[in-house]
Short mmCIF file of C-alpha atoms in Angstrom, two decimals:
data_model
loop_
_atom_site.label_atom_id
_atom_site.label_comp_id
_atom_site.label_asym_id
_atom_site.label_seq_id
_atom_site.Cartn_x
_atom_site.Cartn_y
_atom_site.Cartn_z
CA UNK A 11 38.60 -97.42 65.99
CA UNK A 12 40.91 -99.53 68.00
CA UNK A 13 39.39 -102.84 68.66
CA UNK A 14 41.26 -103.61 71.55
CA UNK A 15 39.82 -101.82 73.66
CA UNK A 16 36.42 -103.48 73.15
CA UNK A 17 37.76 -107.00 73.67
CA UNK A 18 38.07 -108.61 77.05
CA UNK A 19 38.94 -112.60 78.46
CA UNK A 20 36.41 -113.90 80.37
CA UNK A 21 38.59 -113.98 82.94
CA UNK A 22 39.46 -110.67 83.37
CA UNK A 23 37.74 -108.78 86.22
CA UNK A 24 35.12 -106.09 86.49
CA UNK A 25 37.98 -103.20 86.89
CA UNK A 26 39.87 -104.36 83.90
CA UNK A 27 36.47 -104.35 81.69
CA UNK A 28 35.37 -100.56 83.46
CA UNK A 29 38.32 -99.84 82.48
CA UNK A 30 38.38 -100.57 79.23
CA UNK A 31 34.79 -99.18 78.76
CA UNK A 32 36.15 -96.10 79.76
CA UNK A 33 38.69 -96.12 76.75
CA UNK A 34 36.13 -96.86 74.15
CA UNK A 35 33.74 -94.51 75.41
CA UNK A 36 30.73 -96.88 74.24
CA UNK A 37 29.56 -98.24 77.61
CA UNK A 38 29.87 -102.23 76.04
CA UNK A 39 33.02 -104.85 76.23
CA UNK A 40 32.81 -107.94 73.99
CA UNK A 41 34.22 -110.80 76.10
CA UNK A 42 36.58 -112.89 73.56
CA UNK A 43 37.26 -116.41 74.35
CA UNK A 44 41.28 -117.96 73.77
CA UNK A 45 40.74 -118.92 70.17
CA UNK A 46 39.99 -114.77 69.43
CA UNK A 47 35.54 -115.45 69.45
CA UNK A 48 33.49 -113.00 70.57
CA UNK A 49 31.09 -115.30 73.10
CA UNK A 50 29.29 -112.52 75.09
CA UNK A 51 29.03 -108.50 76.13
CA UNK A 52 28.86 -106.53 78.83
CA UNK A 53 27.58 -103.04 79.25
CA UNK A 54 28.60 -100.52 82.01
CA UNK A 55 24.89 -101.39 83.19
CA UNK A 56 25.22 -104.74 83.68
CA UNK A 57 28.09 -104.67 85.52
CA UNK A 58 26.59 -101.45 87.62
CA UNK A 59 23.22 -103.79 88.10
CA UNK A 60 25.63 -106.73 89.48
CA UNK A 61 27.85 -104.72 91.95
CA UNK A 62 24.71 -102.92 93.70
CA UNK A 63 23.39 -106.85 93.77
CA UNK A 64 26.83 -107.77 96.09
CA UNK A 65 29.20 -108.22 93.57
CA UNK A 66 32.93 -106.40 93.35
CA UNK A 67 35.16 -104.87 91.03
CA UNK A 68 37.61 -107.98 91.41
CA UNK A 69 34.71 -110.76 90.31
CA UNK A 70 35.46 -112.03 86.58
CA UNK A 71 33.57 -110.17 83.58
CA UNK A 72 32.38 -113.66 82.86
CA UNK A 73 29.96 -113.07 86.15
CA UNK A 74 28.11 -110.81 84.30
CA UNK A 75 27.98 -111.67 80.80
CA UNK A 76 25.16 -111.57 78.39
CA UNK A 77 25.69 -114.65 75.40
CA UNK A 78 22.43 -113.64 73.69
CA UNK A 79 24.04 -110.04 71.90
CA UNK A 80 23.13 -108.33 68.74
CA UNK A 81 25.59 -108.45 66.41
CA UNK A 82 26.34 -107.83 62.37
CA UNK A 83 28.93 -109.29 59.35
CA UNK A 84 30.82 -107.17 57.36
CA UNK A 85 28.61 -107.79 54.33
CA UNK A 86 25.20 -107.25 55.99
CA UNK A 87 23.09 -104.25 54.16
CA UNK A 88 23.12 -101.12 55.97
CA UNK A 89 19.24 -101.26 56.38
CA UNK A 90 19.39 -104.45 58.44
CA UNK A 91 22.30 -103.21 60.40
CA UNK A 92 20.67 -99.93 61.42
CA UNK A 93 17.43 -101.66 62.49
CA UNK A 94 19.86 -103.28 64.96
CA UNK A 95 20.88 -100.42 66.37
CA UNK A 96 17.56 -99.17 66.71
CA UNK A 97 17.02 -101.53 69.06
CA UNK A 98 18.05 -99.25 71.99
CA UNK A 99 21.09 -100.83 72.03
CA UNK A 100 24.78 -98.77 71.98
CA UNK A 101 27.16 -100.51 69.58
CA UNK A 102 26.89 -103.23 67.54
CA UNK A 103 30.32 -105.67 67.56
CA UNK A 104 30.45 -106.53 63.68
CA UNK A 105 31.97 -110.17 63.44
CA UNK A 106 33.44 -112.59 60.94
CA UNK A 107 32.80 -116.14 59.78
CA UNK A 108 34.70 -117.30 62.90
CA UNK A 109 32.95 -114.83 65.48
CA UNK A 110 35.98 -112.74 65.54
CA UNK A 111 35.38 -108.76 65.88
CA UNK A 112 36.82 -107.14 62.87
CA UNK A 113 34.82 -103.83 63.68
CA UNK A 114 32.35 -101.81 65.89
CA UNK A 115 29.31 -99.55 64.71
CA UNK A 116 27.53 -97.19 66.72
CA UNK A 117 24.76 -94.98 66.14
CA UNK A 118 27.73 -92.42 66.23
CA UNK A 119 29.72 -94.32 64.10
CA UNK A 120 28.40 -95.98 60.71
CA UNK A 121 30.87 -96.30 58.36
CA UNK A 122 30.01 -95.27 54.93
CA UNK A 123 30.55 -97.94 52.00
CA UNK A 124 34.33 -97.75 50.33
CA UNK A 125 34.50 -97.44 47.08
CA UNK A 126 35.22 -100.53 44.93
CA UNK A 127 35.60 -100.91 41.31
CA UNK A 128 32.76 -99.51 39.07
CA UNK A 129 31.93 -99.56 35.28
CA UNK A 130 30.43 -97.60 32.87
CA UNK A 131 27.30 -98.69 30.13
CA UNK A 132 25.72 -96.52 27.59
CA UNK A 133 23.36 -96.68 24.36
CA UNK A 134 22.80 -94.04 21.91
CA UNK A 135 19.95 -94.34 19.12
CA UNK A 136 20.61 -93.71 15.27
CA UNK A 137 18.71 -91.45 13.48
CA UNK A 138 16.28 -91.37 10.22
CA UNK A 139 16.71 -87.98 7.97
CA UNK A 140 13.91 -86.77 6.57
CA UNK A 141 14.89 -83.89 4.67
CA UNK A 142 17.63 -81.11 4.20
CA UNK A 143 21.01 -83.62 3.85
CA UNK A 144 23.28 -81.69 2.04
CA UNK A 145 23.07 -78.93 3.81
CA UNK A 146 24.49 -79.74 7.19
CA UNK A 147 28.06 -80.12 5.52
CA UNK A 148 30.36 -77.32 6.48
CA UNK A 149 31.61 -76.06 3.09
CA UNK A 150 27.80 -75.74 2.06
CA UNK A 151 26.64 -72.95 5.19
CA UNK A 152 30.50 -72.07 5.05
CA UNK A 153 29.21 -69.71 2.22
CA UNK A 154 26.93 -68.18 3.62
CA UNK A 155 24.04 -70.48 2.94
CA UNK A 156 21.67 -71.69 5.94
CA UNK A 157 21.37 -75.36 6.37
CA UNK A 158 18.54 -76.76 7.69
CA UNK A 159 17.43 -80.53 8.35
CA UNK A 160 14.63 -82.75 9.97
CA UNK A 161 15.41 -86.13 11.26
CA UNK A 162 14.29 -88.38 14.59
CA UNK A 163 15.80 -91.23 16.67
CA UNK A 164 14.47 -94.27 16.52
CA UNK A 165 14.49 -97.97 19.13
CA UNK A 166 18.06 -99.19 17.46
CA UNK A 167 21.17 -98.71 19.32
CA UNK A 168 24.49 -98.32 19.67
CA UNK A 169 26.01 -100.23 23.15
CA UNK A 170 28.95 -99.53 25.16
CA UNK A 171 30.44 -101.25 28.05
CA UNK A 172 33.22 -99.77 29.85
CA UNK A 173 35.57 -100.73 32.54
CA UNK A 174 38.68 -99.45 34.20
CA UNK A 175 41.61 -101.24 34.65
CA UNK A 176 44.62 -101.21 37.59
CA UNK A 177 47.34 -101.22 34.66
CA UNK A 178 48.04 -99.48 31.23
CA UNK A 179 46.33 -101.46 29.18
CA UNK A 180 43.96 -101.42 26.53
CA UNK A 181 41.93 -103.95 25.15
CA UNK A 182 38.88 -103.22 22.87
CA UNK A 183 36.56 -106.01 21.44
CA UNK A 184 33.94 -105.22 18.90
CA UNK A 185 31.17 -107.67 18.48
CA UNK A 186 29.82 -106.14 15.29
CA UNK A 187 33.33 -105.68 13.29
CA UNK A 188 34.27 -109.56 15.36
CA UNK A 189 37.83 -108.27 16.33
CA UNK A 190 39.39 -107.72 19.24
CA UNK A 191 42.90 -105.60 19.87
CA UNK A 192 44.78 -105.42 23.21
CA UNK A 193 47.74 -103.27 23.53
CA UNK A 194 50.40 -102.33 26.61
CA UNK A 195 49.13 -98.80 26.71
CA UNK A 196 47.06 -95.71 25.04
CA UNK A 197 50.33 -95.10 22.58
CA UNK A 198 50.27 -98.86 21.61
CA UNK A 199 46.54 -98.89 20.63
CA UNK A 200 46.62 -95.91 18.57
CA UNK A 201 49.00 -97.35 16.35
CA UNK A 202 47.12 -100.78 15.34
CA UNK A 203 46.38 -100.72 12.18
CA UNK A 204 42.92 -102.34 11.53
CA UNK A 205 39.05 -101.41 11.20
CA UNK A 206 39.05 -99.70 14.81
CA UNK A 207 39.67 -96.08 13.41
CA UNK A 208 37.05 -94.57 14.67
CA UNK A 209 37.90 -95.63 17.83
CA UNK A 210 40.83 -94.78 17.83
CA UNK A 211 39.92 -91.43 16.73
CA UNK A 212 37.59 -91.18 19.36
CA UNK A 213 41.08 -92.20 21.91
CA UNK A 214 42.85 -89.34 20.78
CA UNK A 215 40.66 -87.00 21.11
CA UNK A 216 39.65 -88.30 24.95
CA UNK A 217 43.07 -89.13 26.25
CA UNK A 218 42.60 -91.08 28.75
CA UNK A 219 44.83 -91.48 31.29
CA UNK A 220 44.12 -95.14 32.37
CA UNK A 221 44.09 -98.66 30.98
CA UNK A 222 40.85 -99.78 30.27
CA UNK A 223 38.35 -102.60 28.41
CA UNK A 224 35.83 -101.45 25.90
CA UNK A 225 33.07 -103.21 24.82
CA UNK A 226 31.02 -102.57 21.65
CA UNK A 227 27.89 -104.20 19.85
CA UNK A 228 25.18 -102.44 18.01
CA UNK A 229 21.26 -103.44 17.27
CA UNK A 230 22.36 -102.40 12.89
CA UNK A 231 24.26 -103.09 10.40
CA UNK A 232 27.45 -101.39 9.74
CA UNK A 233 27.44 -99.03 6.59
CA UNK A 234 23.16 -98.67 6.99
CA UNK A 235 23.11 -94.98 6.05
CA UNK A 236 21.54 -94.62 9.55
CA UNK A 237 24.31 -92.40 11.11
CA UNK A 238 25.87 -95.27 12.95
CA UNK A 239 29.19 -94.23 12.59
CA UNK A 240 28.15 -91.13 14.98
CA UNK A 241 25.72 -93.49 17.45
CA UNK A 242 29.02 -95.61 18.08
CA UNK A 243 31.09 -92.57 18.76
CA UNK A 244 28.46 -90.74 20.95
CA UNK A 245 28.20 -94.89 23.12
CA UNK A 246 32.14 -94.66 23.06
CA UNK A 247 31.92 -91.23 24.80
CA UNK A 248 29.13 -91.50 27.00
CA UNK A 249 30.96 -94.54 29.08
CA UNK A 250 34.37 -91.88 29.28
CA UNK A 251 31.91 -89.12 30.38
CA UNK A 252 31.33 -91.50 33.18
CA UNK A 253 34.60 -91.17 34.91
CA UNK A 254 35.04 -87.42 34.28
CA UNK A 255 34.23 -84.92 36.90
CA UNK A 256 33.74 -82.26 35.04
CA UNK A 257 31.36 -83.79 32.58
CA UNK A 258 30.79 -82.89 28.95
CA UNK A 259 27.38 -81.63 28.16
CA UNK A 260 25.22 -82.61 24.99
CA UNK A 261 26.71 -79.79 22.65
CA UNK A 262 30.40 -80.88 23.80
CA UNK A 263 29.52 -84.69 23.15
CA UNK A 264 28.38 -83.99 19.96
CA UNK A 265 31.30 -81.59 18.66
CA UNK A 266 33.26 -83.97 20.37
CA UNK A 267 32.07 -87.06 18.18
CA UNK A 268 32.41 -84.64 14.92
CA UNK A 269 36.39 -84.00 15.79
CA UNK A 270 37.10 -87.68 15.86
CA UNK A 271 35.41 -88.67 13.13
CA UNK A 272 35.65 -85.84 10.31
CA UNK A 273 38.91 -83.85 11.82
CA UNK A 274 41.17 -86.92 12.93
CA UNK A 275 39.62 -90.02 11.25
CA UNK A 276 39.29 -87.67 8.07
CA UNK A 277 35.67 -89.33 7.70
CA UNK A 278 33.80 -86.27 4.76
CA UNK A 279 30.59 -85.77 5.76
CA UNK A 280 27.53 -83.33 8.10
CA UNK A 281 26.97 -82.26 11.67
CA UNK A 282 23.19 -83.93 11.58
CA UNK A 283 24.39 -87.39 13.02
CA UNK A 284 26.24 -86.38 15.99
CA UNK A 285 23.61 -83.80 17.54
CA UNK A 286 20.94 -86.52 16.49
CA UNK A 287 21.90 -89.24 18.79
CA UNK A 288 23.19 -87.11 21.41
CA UNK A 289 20.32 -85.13 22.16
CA UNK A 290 17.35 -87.74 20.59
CA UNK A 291 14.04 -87.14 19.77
CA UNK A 292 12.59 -85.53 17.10
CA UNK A 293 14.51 -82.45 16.00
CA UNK A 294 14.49 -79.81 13.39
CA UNK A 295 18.08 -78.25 13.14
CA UNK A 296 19.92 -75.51 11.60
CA UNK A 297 22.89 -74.91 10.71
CA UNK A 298 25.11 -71.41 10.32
CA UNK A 299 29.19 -70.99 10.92
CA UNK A 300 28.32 -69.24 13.69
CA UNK A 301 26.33 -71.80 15.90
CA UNK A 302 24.09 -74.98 15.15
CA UNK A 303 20.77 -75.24 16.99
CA UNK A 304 18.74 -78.02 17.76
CA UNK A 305 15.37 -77.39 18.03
CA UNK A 306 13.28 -80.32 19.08
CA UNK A 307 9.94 -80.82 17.81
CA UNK A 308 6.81 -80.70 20.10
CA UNK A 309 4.98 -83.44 17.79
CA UNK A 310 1.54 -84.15 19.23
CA UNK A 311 1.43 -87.87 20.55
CA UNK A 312 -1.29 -89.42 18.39
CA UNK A 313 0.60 -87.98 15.18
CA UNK A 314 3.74 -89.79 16.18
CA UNK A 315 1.90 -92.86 16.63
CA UNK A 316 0.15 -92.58 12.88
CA UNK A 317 3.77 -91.74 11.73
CA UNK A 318 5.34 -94.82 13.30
CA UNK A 319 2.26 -96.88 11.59
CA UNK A 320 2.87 -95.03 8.69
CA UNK A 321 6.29 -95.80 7.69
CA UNK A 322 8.89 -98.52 6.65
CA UNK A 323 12.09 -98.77 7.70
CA UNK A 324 14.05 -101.32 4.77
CA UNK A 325 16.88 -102.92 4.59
CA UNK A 326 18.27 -103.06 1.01
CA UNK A 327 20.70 -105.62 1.50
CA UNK A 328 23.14 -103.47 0.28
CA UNK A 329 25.95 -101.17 2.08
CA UNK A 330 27.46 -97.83 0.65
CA UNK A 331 30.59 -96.03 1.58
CA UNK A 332 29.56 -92.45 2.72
CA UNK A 333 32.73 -90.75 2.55
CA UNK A 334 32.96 -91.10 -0.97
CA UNK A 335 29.85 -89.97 -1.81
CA UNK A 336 30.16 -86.83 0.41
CA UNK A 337 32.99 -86.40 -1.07
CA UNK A 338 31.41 -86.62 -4.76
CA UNK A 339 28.33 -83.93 -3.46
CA UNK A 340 31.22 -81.70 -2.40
CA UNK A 341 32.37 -81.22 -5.99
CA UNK A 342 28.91 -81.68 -7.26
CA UNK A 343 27.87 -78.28 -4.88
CA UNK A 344 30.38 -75.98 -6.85
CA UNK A 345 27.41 -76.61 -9.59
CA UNK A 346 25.13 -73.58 -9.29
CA UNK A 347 22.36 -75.70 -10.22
CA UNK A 348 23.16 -78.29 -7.53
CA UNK A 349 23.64 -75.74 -5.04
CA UNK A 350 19.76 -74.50 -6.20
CA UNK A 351 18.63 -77.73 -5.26
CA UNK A 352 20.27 -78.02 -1.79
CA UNK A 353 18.65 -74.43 -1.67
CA UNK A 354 15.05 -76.43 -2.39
CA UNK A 355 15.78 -78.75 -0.21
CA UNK A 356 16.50 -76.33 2.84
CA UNK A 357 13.21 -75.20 2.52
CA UNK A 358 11.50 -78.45 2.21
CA UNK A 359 12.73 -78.78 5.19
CA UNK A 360 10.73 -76.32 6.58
CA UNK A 361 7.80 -77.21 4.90
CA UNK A 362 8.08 -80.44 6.71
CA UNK A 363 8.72 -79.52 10.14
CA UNK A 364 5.17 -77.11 9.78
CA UNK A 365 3.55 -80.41 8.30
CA UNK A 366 4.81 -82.54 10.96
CA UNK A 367 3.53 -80.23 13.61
CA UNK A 368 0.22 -79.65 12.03
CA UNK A 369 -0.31 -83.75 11.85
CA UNK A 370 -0.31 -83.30 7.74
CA UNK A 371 0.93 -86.68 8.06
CA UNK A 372 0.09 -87.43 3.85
CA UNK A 373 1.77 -83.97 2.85
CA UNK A 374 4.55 -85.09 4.53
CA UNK A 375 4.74 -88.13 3.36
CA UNK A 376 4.42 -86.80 -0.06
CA UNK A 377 7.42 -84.42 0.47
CA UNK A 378 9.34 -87.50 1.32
CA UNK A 379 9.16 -88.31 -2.20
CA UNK A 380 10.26 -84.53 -3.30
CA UNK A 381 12.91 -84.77 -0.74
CA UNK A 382 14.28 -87.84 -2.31
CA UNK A 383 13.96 -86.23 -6.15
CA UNK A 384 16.17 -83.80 -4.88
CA UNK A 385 18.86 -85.66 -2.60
CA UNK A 386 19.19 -88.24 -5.97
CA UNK A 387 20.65 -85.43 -7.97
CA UNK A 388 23.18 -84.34 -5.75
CA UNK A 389 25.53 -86.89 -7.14
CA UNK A 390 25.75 -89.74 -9.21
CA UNK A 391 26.70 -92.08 -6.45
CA UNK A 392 23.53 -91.54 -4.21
CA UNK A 393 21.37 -93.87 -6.05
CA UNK A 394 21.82 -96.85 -8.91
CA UNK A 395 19.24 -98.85 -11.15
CA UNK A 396 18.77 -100.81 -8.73
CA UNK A 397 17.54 -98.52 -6.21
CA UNK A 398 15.67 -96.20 -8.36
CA UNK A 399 13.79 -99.82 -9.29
CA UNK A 400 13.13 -100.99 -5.43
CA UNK A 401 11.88 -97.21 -5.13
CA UNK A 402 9.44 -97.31 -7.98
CA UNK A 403 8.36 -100.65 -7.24
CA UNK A 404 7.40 -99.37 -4.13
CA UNK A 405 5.40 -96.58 -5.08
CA UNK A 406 3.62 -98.85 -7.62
CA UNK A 407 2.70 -101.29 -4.56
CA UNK A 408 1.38 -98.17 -2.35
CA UNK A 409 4.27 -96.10 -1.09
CA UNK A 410 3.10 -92.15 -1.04
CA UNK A 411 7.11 -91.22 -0.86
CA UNK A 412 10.47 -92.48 1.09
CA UNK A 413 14.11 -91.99 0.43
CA UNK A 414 17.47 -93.79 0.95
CA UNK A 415 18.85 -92.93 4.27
CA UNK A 416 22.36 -91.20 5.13
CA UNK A 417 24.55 -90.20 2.40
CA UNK A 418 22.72 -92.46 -0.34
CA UNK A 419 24.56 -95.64 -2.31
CA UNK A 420 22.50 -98.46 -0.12
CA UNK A 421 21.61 -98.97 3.18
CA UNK A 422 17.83 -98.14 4.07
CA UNK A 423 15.01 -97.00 2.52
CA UNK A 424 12.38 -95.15 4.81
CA UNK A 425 8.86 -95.40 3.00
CA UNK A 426 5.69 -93.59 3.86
CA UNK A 427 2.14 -95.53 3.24
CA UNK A 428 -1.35 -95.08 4.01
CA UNK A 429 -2.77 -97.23 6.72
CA UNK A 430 -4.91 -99.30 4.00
CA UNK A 431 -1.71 -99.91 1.75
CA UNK A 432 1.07 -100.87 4.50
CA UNK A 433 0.07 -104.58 4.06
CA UNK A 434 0.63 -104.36 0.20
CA UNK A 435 3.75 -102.60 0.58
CA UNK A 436 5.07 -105.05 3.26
CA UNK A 437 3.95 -108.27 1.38
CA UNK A 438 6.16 -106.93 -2.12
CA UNK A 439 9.12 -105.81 -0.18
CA UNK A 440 9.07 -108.98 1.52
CA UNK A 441 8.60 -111.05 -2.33
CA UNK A 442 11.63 -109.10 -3.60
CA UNK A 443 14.07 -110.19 -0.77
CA UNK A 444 13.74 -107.27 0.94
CA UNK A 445 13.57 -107.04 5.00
CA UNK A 446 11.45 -104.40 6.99
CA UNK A 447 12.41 -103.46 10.23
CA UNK A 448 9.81 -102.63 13.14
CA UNK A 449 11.08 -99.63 15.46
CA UNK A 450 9.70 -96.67 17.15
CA UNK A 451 10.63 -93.94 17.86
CA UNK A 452 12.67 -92.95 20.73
CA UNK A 453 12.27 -89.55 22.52
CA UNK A 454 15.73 -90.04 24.42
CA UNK A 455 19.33 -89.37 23.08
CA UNK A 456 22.70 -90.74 24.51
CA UNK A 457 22.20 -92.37 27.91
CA UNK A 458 24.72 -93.43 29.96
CA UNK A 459 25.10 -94.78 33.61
CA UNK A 460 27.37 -96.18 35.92
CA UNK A 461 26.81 -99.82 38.25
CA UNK A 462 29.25 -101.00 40.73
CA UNK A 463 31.11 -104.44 40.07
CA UNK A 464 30.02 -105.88 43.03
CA UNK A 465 26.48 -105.49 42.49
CA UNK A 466 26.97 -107.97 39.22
CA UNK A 467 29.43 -110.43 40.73
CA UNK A 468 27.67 -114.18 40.14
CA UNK A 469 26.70 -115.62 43.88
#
C-alpha cells in the first residue's frame, strides 16, 4: 500500500487532497503535520459536506479537518482493531509511538500476522510392563514365535524443548545427564564423544537441515527400567515432527525411535518401549516379523482406578544396564527350556489382558508374581540377592505379586496389594530405605505442540 498517497499538509488544498483520495481509492486523507504526525483526517464526505456549505476546491484541507479520528498501533490485537472498523468507518490510519502512519487497514485490507520465530515442546510418558518381556525382541518372533506383551503409561515424563536457530549450529543441554555440547554444525555434533548417544543417534537418523537448541529434562531417573531411553527419543522426535510438513505418524515415530536406538546407537533390546510412549495408554501388543500391532485396552474406568490404588511403583535405589542383560537373554533364548518359558510367558500375557478387562484385579495381581518367576529365569543378570530379598520381603508385608521393571538388574519394582495391606506394604518399603512413587496412569502418548516466541517474551 503506498502511504503517500494517504498523507497530506495541512496546507494543501481541497483539490490536492480529492486528488489524492482518488489514488488511494479509500475515500480518507490523513493530514500530517511538518515533523511527519498524523494530526487529523478527512473523508471525501467531509470535504463534499464543506463545498455544498460555500467552500472551494482551493480552501486548505486544514478547513475541513476532523482531530478526533480512530486510529490503531502496530501491536494492537486484531480483535480491538476490527471493532474499530466496525465502527462504520472506511480505513483505519495505523500509527507509531510518534503519531507517524506506518500503515493503513481497511475492511478490504487486514493484513494477516507475519510469521516470526516459533518453537517446539513435547512430553512423552514411560511405560510399566506387566507381562510378556522377552518376547518383543526381534530374534525371539524372528523364529517364528509370536510375541505378545501388556504394559501402560503412566504421569512421568520425558520433556523436550526445541528451537530453531538463524545459523548452523547446534547446541544441546541435558538437565538430567548435567552436560551441555554446542557444535558449528550437524557434522560437528555427531562427532562429540560423550553420554549424548542417543541423541545423536536420534540426529542421524532426522537430519536436520538447520541449526538448532535442544532442551531435555525428565520427571525419572536415568537407567529406571521404565523404558526411558525410548520416552526421551519419542520427546526428541516429537519437537522435529513439529517443523516437518509432512509429519510422521505414531507407527513412523515409533520405528523411528527403534532405528536410533537399537540400529545406530547399537542399544540390544524390544519394540515394547517405543510403541508404548508413542501411542500411550493401556495396550496389549503383539508382535510377528511381519507387522506389530497395538491394541489398546478398553479397561473399564472404576477398574483402572482400583488398579492405580492397587499398586506400587518403587524405586530400588539401584540402576542396571539393559543392554547387557538383553544381550545375556539373547544367548540364554538358544536354551530350549528358556525359550519354553518366554513361550509361558506369551500366554500369561493373554491371561492378563482377559483379567484386566474382566476387572479380576487379584488374579492379575497374582499373575504379576508368575510373570516375575518367569522373567527371573531368563538370565542370571535380571535379578540378585538383593532383589529377590526386597521382593520377598514384600510379599511377607502384603504384596499379592510385582516384578522388576524393564530388562531386570535394578531400577523399579511394580507391586500389587490389596486395599487393606497397601499401608503395611508402604510403611516396610519405606523402613528399608526404599522410596514409592505416586503416579497414575496416563491415557495419552507422545504430545507435542508448537507456541510462538513472541507470545513468551517477558513484558
Amino acid at each position: 500500500m503506498e502511504l503517500g498517497h494517504y498523507l497530506v499538509a495541512p496546507a494543501a488544498s481541497l483539490r490536492d487532497a480529492l486528488t489524492k483520495i482518488n489514488a488511494n481509492h479509500n475515500g480518507t486523507v490523513f493530514l500530517q503535520d511538518p515533523q511527519g504526525s498524523v494530526i487529523g483526517a478527512s473523508t471525501d464526505g467531509d470535504i463534499r459536506r464543506y463545498l455544498i456549505s460555500g467552500g472551494t476546491l482551493d480552501d486548505p484541507v486544514s478547513s475541513c479537518v476532523n482531530p478526533d479520528f480512530l486510529w490503531g498501533t502496530p501491536t494492537e490485537p486484531r480483535e480491538q482493531l476490527l471493532k474499530k472498523l466496525d465502527q462504520r468507518i472506511r480505513v483505519l490510519p495505523i500509527l507509531n509511538k510518534v503519531m507517524q502512519l506506518v500503515d493503513v487497514i481497511s475492511r478490504d485490507h487486514i493484513p494477516l500476522t507475519l510469521e516470526g520465530p516459533i518453537y517446539a515442546r513435547s512430553m512423552a510418558p514411560v511405560r510399566v510392563s506387566f507381562g510378556g518381556g522377552g518376547s518383543d525382541l526381534t530374534h525371539y518372533f524372528a523364529e517364528g514365535n509370536d510375541g505378545a506383551v501388556i504394559n501402560a503409561t503412566i504421569s512421568l515424563y520425558s520433556h523436550a524443548t526445541l528451537r530453531l536457530r538463524e545459523d548452523s549450529k547446534v547446541i544441546i543441554q541435558s538437565l538430567d545427564l548435567d552436560k551441555t555440547i554446542q557444535a558449528d554444525s550437524l557434522a560437528d555434533a555427531l562427532v562429540i564423544p560423550g553420554p549424548f548417544g542417543l541423541i545423536q543417534a536420534l540426529l542421524k537418523t532426522v537430519d536436520p537441515t538447520f541449526g538448532f537448541e535442544l532442551f531435555l529434562h525428565s520427571d525419572f531417573p536415568m537407567k529406571s527400567g521404565l523404558g526411558g531411553s525410548a520416552v526421551i527419543a519419542a520427546a526428541v522426535l516429537g519437537c522435529f515432527n513439529q517443523f516437518r510438513r509432512d509429519r510422521w505418524d505414531l507407527h513412523e515415530l515409533s520405528e523411528i525411535a527403534y532405528q536410533a536406538e537399537r540400529l545406530y546407537l547399537g542399544v540390544a533390546g524390544g519394540w515394547q518401549d517405543q510403541y508404548a510412549t508413542v501411542f500411550g495408554g493401556f495396550n496389549f501388543m503383539e508382535f510377528r516379523m511381519n507387522q506389530n500391532i497395538v491394541h489398546p485396552l478398553r479397561v473399564q474406568a472404576d477398574t483402572l482406578l482400583e488398579l492405580e490404588e492397587s499398586l506400587i511403583l518403587c524405586d530400588t535405589g539401584s540402576t542396571h544396564n539393559s543392554n547387557e542383560i538383553h544381550i545375556s537373554q539373547q544367548k540364554q533364548m538358544e536354551k530350549s527350556h528358556i525359550l519354553k518359558m518366554v513361550e509361558e510367558s506369551v500366554r500369561l500375557s493373554y491371561e492378563m489382558r482377559n483379567a484386566i478387562l474382566r476387572g479380576k484385579l487379584l488374579g492379575f495381581g497374582q499373575m504379576l508374581d508368575q510373570a516375575w518367576q518367569l522373567k527371573r529365569q531368563f538370565s542370571e543378570k535380571i535379578s540378585d540377592p538383593r532383589l529377590d530379598k526386597i521382593y520377598t520381603q514384600a510379599q511377607r508385608n502384603g504384596a499379592v505379586g510385582g516384578k522388576l521393571l524393564g530388562a531386570g538388574g535394578g531400577g523399579f519394582f511394580l507391586f500389587y496389594v490389596p486395599a487393606f495391606k497397601k499401608h503395611d506394604l508402604m510403611k516396610h518399603l519405606v523402613s528399608v530405605g526404599l522410596t514409592p512413587r505416586p503416579f497414575r496412569f496416563e491415557s495419552r502418548g507422545l504430545q507435542a505442540w508448537s507456541v510462538r516466541e513472541s507470545n513468551e517474551t517477558p513484558r
